[in-house]
Short mmCIF file of C-alpha atoms in Angstrom, two decimals:
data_model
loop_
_atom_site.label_atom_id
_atom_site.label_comp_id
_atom_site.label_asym_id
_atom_site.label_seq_id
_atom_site.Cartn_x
_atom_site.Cartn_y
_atom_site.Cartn_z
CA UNK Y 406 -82.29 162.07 94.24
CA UNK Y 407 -81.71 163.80 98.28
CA UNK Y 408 -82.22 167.00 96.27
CA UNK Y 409 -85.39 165.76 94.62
CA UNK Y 410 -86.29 164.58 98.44
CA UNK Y 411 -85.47 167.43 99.73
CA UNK Y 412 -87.27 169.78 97.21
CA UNK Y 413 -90.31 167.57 97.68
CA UNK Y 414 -90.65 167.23 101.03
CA UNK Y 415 -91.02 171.55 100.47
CA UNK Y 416 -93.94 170.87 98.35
CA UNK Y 417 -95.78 168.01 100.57
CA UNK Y 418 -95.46 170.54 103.36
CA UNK Y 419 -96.77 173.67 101.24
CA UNK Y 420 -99.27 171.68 99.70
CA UNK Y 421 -101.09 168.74 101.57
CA UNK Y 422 -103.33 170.59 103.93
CA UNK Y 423 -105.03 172.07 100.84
CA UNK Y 424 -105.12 168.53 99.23
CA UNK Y 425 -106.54 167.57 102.35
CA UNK Y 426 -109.50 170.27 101.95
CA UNK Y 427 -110.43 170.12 98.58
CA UNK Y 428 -110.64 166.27 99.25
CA UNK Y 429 -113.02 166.87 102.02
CA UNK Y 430 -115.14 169.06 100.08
CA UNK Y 431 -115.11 166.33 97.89
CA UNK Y 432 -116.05 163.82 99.94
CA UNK Y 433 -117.63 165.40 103.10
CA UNK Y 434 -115.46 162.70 104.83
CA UNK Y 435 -111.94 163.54 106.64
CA UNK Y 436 -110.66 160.03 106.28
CA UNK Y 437 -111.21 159.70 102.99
CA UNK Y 438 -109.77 163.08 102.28
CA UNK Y 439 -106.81 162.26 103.99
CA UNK Y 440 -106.06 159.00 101.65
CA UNK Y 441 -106.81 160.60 98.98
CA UNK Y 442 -104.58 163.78 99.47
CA UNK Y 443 -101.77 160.66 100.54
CA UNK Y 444 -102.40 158.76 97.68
CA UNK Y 445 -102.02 161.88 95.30
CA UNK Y 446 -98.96 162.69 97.04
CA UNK Y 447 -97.79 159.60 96.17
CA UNK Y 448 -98.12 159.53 92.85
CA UNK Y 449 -96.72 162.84 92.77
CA UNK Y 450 -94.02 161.78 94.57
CA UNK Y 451 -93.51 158.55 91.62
CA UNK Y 452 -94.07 161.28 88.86
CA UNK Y 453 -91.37 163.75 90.87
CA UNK Y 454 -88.53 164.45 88.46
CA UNK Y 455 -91.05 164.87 85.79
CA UNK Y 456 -93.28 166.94 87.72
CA UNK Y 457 -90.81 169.10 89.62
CA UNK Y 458 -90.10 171.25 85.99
CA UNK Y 459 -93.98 171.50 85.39
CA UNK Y 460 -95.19 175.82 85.94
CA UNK Y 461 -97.28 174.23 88.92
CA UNK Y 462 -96.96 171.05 90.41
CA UNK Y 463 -99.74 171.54 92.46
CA UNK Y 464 -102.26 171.59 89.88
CA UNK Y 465 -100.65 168.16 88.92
CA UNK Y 466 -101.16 166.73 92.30
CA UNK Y 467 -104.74 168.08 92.33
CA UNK Y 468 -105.67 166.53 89.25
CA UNK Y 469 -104.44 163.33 90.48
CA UNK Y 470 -106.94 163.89 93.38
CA UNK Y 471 -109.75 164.32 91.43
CA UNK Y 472 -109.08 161.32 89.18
CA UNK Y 473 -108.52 159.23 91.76
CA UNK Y 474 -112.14 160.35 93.16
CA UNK Y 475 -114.10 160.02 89.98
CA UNK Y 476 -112.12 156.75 90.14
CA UNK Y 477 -113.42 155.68 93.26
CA UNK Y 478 -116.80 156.87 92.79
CA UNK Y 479 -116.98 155.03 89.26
CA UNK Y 480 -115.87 151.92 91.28
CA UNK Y 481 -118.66 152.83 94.11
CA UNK Y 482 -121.39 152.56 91.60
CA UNK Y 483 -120.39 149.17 90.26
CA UNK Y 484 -120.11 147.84 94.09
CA UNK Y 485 -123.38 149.39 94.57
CA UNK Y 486 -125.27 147.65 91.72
CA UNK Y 487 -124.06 144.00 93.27
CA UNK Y 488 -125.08 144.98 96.20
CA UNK Y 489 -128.70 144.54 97.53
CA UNK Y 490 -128.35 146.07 100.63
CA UNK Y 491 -125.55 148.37 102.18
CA UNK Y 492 -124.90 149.55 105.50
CA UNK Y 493 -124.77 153.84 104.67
CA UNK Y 494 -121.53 155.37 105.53
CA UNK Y 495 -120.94 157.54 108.83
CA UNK Y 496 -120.20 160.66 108.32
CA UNK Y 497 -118.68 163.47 109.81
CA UNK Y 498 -119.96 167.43 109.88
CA UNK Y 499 -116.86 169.95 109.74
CA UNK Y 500 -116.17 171.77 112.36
CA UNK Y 501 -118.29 175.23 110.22
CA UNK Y 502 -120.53 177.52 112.08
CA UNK Y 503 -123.63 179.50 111.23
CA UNK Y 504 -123.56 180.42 107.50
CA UNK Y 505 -120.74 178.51 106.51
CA UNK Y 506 -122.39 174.69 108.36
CA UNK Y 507 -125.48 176.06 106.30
CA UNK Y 508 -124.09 176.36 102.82
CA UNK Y 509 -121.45 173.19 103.56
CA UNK Y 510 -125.10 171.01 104.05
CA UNK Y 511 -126.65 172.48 100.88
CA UNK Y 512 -123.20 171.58 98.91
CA UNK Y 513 -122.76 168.42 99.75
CA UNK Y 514 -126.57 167.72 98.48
CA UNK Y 515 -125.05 168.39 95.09
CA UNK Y 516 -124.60 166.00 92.94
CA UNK Y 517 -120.50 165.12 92.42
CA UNK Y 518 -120.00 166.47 89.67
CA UNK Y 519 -121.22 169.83 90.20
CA UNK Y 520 -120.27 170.48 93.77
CA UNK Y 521 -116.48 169.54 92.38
CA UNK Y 522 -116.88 172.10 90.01
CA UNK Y 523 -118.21 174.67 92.20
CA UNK Y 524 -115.33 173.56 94.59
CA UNK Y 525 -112.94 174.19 92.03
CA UNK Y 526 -114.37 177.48 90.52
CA UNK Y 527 -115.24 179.30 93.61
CA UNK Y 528 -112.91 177.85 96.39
CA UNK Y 529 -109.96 177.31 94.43
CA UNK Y 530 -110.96 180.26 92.41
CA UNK Y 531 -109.61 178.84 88.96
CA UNK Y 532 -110.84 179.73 86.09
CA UNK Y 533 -113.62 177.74 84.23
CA UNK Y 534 -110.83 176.69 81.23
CA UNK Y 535 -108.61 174.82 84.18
CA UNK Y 536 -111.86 173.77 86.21
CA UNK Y 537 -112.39 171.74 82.86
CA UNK Y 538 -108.88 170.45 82.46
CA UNK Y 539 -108.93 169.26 86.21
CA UNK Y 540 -112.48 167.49 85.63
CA UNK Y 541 -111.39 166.29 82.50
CA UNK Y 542 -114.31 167.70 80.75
CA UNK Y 543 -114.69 170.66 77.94
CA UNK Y 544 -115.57 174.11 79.75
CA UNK Y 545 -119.11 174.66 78.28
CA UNK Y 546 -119.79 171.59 80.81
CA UNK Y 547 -117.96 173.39 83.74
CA UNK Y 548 -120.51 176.64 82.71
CA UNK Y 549 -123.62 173.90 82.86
CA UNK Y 550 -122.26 172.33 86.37
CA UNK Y 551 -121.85 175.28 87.94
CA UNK Y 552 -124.61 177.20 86.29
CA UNK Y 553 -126.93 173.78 88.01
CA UNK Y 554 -125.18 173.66 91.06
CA UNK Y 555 -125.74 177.31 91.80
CA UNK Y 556 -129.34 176.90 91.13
CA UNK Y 557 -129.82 173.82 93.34
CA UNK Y 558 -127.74 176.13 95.96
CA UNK Y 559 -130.00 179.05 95.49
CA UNK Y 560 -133.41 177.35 95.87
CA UNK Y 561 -132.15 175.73 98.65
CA UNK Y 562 -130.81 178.66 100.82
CA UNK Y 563 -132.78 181.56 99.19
CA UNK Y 564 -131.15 183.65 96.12
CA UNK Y 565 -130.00 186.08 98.30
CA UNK Y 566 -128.03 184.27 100.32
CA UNK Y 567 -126.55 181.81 97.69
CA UNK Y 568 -125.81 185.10 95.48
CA UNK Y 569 -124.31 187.05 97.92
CA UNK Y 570 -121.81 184.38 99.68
CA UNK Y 571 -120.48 183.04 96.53
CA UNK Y 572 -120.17 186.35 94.33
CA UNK Y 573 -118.52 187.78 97.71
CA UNK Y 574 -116.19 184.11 97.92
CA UNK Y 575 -115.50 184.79 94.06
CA UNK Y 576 -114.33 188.57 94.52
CA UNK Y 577 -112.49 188.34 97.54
CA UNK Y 578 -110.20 184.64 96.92
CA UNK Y 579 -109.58 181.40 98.59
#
């Protein structure tokens, strides 16, 4: 297993940081990304010596990310419906600037669903056939999420800002 460890501990470091990310994008929250990139590097880490011979791990680990967030939003919702009142969650802004604070606001108005697809398509830049694998749901529903998201994006920003930052985000990679 030390080569396993060691062979690992290569991935964690090449990988967490963007774990990290997409769970913030996620979540618009740094502390929950953090546990949730730990807790799918965790369960990577358990699945290891099956994982290690997959073509990419890291899609692996970032599936385990996004289950584990529908998960926890699935288990939100029933908390929420015993609940009469809550207390709302503080949140943090990013650290963005200018255009980028601008359309980080509009995305997180998304619903869940479709700003993780739009997360997925255009900041990850995968393609809509692994989008749906990762969300666990069959790609005409990754063309309706993001085909939605971008229109909630576009009437709030303007369509020619919404057009022009995410074609430009598409064409030029994460």
């Amino acid at each position: 297993m030390a080569g396993d460890d060691r062979e690992f501990l290569d991935f964690f470091a090449d990988e967490f940081w963007s774990l990290r990310r997409i769970g913030f994008l996620l979540t618009g929250d740094w502390g929950e990304a953090e546990e949730l990139a730990q807790e799918a590097m965790a369960r990577t880490f358990a699945a290891w010596p099956r994982v290690r011979g997959y073509d990419r791990p890291a899609a692996f680990a970032r599936k385990v990310l996004l289950n584990r967030h529908r998960s926890l939003l699935r288990r939100a919702v029933v908390e929420a419906r015993h609940l009469l009142a809550s207390r709302p969650q503080e949140r943090h802004e990013p650290d963005f600037s200018g255009d980028d604070l601008i359309l980080w606001q509009a995305l997180r108005r998304l619903p869940a669903r479709q700003r993780a697809a739009i997360v997925l398509r255009y900041y990850l830049d995968l393609s809509e056939a692994e989008v749906a694998r990762q969300l666990g749901v069959p790609a005409g529903t990754v063309k309706s999420l993001v085909h939605r998201g971008l229109a909630r994006l576009r009437a709030r920003l303007g369509a020619a800002y919404a057009g022009e930052r995410l074609t430009s985000n598409t064409e030029a990679g994460p």
